[in-house]
mmCIF file of C-alpha atoms and ligand atoms in Angstrom:
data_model
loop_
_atom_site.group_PDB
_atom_site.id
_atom_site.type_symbol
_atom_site.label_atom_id
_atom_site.label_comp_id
_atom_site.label_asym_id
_atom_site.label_seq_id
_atom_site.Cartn_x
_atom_site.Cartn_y
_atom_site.Cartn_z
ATOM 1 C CA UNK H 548 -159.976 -17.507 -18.074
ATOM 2 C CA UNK H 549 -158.718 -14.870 -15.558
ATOM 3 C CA UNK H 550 -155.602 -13.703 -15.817
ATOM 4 C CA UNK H 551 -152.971 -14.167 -13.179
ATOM 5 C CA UNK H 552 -152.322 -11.015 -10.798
ATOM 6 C CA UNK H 553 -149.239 -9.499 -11.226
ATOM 7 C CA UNK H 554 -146.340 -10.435 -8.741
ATOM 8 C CA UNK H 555 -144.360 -7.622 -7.148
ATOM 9 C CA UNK H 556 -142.236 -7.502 -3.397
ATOM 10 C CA UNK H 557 -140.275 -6.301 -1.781
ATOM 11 C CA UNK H 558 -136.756 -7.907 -0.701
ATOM 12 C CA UNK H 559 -134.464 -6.894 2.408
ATOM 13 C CA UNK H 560 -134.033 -7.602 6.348
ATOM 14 C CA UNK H 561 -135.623 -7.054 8.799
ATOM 15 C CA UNK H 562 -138.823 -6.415 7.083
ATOM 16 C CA UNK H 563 -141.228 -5.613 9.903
ATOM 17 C CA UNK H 564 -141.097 -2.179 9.451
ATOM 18 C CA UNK H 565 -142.211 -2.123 5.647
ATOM 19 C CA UNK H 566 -145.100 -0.216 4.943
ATOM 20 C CA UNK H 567 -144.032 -0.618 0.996
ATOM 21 C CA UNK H 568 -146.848 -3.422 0.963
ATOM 22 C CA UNK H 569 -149.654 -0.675 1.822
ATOM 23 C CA UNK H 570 -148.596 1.507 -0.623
ATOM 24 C CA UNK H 571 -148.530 -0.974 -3.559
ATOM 25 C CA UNK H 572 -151.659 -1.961 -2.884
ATOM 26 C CA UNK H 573 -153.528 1.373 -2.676
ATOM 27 C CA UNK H 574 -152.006 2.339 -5.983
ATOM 28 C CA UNK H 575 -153.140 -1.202 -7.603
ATOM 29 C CA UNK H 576 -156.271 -0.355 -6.251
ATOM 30 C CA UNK H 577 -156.588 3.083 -7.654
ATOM 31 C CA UNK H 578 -155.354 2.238 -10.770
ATOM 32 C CA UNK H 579 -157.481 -1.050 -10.487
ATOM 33 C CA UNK H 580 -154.439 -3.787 -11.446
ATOM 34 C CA UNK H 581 -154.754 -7.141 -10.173
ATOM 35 C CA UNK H 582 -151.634 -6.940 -7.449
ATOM 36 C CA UNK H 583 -149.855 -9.640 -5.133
ATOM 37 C CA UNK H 584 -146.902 -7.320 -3.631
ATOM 38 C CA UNK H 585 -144.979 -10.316 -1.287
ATOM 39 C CA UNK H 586 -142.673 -9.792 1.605
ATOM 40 C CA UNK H 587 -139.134 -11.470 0.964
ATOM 41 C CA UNK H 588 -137.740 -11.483 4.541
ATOM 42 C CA UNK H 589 -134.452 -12.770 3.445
ATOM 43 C CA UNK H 590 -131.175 -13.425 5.816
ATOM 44 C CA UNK H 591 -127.629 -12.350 4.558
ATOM 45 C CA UNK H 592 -127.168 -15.631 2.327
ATOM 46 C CA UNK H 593 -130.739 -15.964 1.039
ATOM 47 C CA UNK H 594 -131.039 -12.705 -0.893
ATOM 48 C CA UNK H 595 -129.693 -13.885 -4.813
ATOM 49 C CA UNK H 596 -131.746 -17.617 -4.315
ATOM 50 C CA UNK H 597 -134.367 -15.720 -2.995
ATOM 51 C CA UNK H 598 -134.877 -13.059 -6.018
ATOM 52 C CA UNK H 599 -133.986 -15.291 -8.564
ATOM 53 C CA UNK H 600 -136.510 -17.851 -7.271
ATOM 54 C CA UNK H 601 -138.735 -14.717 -7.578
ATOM 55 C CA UNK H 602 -138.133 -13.855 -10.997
ATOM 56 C CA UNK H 603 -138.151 -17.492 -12.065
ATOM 57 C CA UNK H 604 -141.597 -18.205 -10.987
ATOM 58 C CA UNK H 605 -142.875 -15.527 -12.791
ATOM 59 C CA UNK H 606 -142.277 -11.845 -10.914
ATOM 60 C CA UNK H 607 -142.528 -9.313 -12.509
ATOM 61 C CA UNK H 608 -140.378 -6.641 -10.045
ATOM 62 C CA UNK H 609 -138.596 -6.657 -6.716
ATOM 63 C CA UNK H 610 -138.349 -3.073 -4.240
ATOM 64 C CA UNK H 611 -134.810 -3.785 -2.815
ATOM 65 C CA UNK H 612 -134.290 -2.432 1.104
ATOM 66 C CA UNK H 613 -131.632 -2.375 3.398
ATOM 67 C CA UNK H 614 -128.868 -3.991 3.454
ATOM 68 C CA UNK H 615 -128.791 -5.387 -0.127
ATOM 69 C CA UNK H 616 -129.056 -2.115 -2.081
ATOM 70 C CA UNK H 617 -125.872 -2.567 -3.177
ATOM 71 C CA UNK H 618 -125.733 -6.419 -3.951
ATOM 72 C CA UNK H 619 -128.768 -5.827 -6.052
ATOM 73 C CA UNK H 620 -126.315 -4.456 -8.983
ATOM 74 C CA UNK H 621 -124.260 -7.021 -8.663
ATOM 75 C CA UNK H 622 -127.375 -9.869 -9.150
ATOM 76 C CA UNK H 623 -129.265 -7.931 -12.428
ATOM 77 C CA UNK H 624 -128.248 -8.411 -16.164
ATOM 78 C CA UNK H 625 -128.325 -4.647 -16.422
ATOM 79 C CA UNK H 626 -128.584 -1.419 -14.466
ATOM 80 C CA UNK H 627 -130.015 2.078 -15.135
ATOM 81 C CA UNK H 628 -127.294 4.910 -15.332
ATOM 82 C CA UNK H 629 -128.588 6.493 -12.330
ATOM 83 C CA UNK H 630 -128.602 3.201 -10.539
ATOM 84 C CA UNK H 631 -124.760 2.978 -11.265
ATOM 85 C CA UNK H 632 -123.980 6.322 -10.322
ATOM 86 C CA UNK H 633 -125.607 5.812 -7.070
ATOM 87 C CA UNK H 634 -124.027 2.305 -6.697
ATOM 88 C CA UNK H 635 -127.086 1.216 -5.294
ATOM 89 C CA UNK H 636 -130.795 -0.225 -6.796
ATOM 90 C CA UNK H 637 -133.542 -0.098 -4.549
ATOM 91 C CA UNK H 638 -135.847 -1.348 -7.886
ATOM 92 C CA UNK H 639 -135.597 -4.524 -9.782
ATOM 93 C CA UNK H 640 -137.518 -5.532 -12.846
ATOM 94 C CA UNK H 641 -138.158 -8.514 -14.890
ATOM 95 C CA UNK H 642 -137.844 -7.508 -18.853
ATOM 96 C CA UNK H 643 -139.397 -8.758 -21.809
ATOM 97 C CA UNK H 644 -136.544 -11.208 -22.166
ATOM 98 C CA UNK H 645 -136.418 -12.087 -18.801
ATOM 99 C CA UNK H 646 -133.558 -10.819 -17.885
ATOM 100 C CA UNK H 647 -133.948 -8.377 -14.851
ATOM 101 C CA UNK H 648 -132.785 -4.815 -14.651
ATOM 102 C CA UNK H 649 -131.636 -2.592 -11.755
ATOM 103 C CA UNK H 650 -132.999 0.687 -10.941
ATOM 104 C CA UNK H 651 -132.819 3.744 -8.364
ATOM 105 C CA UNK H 652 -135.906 5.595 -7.881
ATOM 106 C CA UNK H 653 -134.759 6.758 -4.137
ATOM 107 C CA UNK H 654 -133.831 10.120 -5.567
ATOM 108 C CA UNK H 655 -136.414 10.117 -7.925
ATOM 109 C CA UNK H 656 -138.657 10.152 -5.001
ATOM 110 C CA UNK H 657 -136.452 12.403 -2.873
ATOM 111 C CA UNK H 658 -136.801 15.135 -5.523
ATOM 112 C CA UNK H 659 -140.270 14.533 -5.896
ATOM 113 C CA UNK H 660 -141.213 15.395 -2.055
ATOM 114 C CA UNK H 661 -139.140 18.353 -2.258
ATOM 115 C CA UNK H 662 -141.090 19.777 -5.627
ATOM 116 C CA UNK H 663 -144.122 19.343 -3.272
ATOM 117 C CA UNK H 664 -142.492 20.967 -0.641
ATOM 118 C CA UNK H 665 -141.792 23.824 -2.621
ATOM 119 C CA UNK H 666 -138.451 23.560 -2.075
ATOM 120 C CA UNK H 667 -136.420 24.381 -5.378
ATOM 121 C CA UNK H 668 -133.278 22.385 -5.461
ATOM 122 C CA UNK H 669 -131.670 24.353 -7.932
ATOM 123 C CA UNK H 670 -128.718 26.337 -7.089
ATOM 124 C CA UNK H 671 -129.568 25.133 -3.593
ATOM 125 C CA UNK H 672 -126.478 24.533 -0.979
ATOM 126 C CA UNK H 673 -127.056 21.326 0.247
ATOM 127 C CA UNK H 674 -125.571 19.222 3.134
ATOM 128 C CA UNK H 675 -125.941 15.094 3.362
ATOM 129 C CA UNK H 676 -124.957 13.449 6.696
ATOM 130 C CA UNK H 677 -124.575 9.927 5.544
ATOM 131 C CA UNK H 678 -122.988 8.448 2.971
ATOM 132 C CA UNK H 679 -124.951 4.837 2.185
ATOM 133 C CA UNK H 680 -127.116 3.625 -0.077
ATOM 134 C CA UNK H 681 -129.848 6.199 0.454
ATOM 135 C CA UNK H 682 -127.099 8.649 0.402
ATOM 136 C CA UNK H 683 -125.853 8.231 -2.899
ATOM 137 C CA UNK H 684 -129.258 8.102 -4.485
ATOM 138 C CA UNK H 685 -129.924 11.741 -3.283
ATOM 139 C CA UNK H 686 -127.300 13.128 -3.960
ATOM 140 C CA UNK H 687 -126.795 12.031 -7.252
ATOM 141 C CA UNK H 688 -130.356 13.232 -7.896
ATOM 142 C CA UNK H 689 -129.308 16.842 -6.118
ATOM 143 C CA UNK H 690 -126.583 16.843 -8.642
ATOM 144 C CA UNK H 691 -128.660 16.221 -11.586
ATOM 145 C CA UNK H 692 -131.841 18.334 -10.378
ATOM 146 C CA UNK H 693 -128.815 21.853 -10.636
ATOM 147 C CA UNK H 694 -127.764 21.439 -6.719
ATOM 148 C CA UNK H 695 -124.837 24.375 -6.744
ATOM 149 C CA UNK H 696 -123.026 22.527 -4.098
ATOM 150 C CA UNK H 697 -123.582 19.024 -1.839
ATOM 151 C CA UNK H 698 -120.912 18.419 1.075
ATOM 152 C CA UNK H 699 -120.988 15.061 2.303
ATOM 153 C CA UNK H 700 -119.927 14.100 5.784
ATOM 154 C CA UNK H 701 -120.236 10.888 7.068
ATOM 155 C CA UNK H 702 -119.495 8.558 10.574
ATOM 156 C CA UNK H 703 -116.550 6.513 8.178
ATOM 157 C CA UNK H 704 -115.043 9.718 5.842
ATOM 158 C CA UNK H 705 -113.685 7.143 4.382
ATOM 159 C CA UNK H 706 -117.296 5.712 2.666
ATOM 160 C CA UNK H 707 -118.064 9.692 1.946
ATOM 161 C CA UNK H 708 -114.555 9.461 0.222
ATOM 162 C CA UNK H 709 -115.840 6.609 -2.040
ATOM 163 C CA UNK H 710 -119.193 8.197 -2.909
ATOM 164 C CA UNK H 711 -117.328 11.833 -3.915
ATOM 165 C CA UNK H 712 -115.053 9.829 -6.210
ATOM 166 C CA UNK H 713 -117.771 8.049 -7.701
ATOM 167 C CA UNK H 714 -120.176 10.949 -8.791
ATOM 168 C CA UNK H 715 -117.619 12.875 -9.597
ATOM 169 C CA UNK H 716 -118.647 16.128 -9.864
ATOM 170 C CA UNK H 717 -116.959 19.153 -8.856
ATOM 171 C CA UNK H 718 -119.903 20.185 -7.342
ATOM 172 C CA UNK H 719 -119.460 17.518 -4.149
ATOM 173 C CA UNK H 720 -116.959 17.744 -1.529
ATOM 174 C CA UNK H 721 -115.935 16.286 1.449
ATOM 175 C CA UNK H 722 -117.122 18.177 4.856
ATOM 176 C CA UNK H 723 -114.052 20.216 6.309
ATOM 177 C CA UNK H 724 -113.795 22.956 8.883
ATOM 178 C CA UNK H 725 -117.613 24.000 8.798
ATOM 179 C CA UNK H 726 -118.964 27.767 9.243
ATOM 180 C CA UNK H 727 -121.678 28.127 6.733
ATOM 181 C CA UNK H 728 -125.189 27.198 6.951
ATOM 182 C CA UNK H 729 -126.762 25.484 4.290
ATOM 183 C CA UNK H 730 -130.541 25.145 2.499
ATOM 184 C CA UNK H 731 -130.973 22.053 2.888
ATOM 185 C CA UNK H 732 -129.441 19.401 5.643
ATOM 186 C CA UNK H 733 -130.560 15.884 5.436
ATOM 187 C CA UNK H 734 -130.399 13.360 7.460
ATOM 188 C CA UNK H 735 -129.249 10.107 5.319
ATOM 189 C CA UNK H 736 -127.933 7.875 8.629
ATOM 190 C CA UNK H 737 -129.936 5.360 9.950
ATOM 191 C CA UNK H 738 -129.474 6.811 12.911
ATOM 192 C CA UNK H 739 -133.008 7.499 13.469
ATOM 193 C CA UNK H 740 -133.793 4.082 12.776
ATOM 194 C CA UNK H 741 -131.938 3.231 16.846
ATOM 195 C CA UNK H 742 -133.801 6.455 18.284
ATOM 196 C CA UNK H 743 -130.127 8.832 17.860
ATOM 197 C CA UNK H 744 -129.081 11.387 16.549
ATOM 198 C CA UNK H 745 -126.120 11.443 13.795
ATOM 199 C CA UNK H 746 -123.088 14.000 14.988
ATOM 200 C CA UNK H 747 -123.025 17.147 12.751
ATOM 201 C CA UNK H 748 -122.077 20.545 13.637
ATOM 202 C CA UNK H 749 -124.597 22.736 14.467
ATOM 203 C CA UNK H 750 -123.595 25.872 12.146
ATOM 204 C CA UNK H 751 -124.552 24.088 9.153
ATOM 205 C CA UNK H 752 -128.544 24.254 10.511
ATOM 206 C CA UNK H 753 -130.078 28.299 10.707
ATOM 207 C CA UNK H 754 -133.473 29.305 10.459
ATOM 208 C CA UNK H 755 -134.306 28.990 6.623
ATOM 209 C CA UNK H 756 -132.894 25.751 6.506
ATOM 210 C CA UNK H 757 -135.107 22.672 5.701
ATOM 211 C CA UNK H 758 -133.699 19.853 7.748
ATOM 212 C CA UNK H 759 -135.519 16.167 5.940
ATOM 213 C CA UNK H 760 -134.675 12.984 7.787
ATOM 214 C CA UNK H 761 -135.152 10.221 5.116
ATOM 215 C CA UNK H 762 -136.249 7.982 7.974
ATOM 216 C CA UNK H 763 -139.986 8.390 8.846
ATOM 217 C CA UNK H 764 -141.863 7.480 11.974
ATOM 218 C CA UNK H 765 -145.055 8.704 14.109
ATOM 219 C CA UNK H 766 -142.797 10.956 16.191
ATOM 220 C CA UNK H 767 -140.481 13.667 15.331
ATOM 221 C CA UNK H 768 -136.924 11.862 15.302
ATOM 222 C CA UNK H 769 -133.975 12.858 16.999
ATOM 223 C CA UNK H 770 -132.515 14.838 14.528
ATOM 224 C CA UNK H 771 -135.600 16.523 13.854
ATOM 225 C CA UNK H 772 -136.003 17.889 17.408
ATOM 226 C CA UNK H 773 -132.456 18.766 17.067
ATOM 227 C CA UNK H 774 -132.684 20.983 13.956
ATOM 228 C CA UNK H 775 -136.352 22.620 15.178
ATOM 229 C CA UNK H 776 -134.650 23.411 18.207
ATOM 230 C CA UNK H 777 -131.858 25.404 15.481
ATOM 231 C CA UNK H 778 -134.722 26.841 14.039
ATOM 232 C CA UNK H 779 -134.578 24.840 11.012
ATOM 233 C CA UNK H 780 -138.182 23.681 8.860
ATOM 234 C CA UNK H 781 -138.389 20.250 9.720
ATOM 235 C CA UNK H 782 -139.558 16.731 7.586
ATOM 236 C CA UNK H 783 -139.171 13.257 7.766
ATOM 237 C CA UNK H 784 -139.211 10.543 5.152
ATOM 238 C CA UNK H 785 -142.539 9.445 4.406
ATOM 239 C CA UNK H 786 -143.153 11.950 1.066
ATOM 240 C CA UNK H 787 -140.130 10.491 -0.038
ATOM 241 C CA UNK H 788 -141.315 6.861 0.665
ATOM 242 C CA UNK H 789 -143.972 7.707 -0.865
ATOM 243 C CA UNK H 790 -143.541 8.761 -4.119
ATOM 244 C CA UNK H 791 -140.148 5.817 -4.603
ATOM 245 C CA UNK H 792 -142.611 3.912 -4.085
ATOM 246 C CA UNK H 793 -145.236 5.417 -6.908
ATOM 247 C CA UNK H 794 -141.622 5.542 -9.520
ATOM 248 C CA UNK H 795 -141.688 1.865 -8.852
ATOM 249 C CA UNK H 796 -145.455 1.200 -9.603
ATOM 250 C CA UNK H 797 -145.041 3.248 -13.006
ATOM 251 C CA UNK H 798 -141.913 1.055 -13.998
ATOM 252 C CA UNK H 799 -143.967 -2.220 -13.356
ATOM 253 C CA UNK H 800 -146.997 -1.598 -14.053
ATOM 254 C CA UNK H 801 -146.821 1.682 -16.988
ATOM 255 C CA UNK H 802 -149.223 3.857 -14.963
ATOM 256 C CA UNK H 803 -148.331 6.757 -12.462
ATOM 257 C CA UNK H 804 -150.702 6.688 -9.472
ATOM 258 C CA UNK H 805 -151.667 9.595 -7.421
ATOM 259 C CA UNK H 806 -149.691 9.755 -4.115
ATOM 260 C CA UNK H 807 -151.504 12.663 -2.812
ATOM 261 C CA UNK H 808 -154.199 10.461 -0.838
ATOM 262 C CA UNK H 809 -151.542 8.645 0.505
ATOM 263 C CA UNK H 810 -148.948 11.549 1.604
ATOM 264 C CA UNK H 811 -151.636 12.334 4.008
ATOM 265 C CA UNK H 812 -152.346 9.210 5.626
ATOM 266 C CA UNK H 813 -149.381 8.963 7.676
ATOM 267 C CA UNK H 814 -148.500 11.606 9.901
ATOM 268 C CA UNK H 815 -145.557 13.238 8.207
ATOM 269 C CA UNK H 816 -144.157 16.582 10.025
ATOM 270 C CA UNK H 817 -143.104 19.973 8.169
HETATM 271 P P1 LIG N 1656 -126.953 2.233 4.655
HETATM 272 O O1 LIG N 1656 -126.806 1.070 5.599
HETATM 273 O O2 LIG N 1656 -126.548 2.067 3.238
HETATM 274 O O3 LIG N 1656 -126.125 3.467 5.253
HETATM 275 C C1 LIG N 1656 -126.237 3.809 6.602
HETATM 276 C C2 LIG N 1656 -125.552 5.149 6.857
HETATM 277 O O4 LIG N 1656 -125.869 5.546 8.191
HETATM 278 C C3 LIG N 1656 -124.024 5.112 6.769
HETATM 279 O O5 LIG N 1656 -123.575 6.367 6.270
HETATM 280 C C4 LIG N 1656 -123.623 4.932 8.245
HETATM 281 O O6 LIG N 1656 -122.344 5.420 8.531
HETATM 282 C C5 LIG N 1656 -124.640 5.814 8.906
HETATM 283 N N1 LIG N 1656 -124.928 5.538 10.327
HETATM 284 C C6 LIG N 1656 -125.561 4.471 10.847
HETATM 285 N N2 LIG N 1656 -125.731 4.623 12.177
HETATM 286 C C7 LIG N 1656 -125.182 5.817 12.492
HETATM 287 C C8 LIG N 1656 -125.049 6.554 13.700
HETATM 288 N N3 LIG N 1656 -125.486 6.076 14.857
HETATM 289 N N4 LIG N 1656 -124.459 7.771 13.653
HETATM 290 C C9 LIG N 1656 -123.998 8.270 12.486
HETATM 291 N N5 LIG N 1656 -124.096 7.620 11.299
HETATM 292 C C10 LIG N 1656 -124.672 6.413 11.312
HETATM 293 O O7 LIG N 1656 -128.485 2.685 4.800
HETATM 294 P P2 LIG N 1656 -129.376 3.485 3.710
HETATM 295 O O8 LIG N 1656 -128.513 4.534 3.101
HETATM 296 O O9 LIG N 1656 -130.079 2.557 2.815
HETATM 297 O O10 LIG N 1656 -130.512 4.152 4.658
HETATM 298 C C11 LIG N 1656 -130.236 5.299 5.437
HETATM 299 C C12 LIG N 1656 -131.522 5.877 6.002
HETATM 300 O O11 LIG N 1656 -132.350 6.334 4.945
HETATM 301 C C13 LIG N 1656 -132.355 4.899 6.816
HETATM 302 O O12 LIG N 1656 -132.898 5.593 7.921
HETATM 303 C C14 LIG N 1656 -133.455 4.505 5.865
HETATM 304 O O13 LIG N 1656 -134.638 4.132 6.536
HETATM 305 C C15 LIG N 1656 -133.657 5.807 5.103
HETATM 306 N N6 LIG N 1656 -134.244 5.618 3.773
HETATM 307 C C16 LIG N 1656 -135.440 6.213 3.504
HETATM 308 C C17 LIG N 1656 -136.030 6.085 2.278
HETATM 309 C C18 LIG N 1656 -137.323 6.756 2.013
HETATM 310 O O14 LIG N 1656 -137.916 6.497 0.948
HETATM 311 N N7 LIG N 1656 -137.796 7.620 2.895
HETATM 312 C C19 LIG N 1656 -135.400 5.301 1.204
HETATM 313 C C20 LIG N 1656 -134.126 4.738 1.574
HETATM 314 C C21 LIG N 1656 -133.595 4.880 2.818
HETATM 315 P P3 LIG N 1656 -121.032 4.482 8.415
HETATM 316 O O15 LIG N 1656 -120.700 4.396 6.952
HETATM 317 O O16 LIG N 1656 -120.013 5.212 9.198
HETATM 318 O O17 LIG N 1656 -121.411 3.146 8.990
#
């Protein structure tokens, strides 16, 4: 008798603009596992019935997207330290007990890219324009990869506020009076997502400056063309993408895929 292929999805909405499903399935292919990844379009009250429906029949893990990254702790039976210190899961997964725990692989992935990048992120001065989900995940990943210092600045100071007290580290502060220009300067809005540009000063962005956008598209976004037009090295999100989406696989499935045939199939900037 043939055994059953593994369930896995992804859970969040809108959906249409997942490309999670073609990434699962080249890895499952590569690593030749027997894969249904599902699409869980689900509106604001369906997301707990929804995954737990999922994990009842049988699923083994859950991606979680916008805008439930942060209800995702609040559904699982546990939660990885680094999803707690992000306050946000973007991966769920069913245990041998079936209980499900919560994990955050967006910085995982994050720190991955910029390894390939060559782009050390130790001692690096780093400065994070945002201050969600995707937010917290990097720069608690910064943090623990030896960042020497992460300002935050964000639309609602009062969210950057939250997410300083919360990792506190003396390393992270709130953005003040800027002057200096800084290694890195990414783009965690989802700004990019509406076609604009977050507001930022444009002293933190010189010439050696790598300037990511954790969004990713076919076209340079707006704050992309902004910081080339600083002088800044320019990337978008899809390396990042990318290889969240290969820390998943390994937690599901034990196995590490290669992501290198994949970081080249979409047209990534950089
Ligand atoms: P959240 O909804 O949790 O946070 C959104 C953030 O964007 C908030 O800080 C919000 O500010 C800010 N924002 C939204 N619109 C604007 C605007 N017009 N100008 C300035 N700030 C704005 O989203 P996430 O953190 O989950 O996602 C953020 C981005 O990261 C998205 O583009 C998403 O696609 C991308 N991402 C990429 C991943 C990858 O693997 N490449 C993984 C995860 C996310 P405020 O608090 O003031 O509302």
């Amino acid at each position: 008798m043939s055994r059953a292929p593994s369930r896995c999805g992804i859970i969040g909405f809108p959906l249409s603009h997942t490309r999670s499903p073609q990434l699962h399935r080249a890895f499952a292919e590569q690593c030749d596992i027997d894969l249904d990844y599902v699409v869980l379009a689900a509106p604001e009250r369906e997301f707990e019935p929804a995954a737990r429906e999922f994990f009842a029949r049988g699923g083994l893990g859950l991606n979680v997207t916008l805008p439930y990254k942060a209800r995702a702790l609040e559904f699982v039976n546990s939660a990885s330290e680094r999803a707690v210190r992000a306050g946000a899961a973007n991966v769920l997964s069913r245990q041998l007990d079936g209980s499900v725990q919560a994990d955050n692989v967006d910085g995982a992935g994050f720190i991955a890219d910029l390894a390939r990048r060559s782009f050390d992120a130790r001692a690096a001065r780093v400065y994070i324009i945002g201050a969600g989900g995707a937010a917290a995940g990097v720069a608690a990943a910064l943090l623990e990869a030896g960042a020497s210092s992460v300002v935050v600045r964000n639309r609602n100071p009062s969210r950057a506020k939250a997410l300083i007290e919360r990792l506190a580290d003396p390393r992270i502060t709130e953005s003040r009076s800027e002057g200096d220009t800084y290694d890195l300067v990414i783009n965690a809005t989802s700004a990019s997502l509406f076609n604009e540009c977050p507001d930022f000063p444009s002293s933190v962005i010189g010439s050696t400056t790598l300037a990511y956008d954790l969004a990713y598209s076919t076209q340079p976004t707006p704050f992309m063309r902004c910081a080339a037009g600083l002088g800044a090295q320019t990337c978008d999100g899809w390396g990042m993408l990318v290889e969240q989406a290969a820390a998943s696989f390994a937690l599901w499935h034990g196995v590490s895929p290669d992501t290198s045939p994949l970081l080249s199939r979409f047209p990534t900037r950089g």
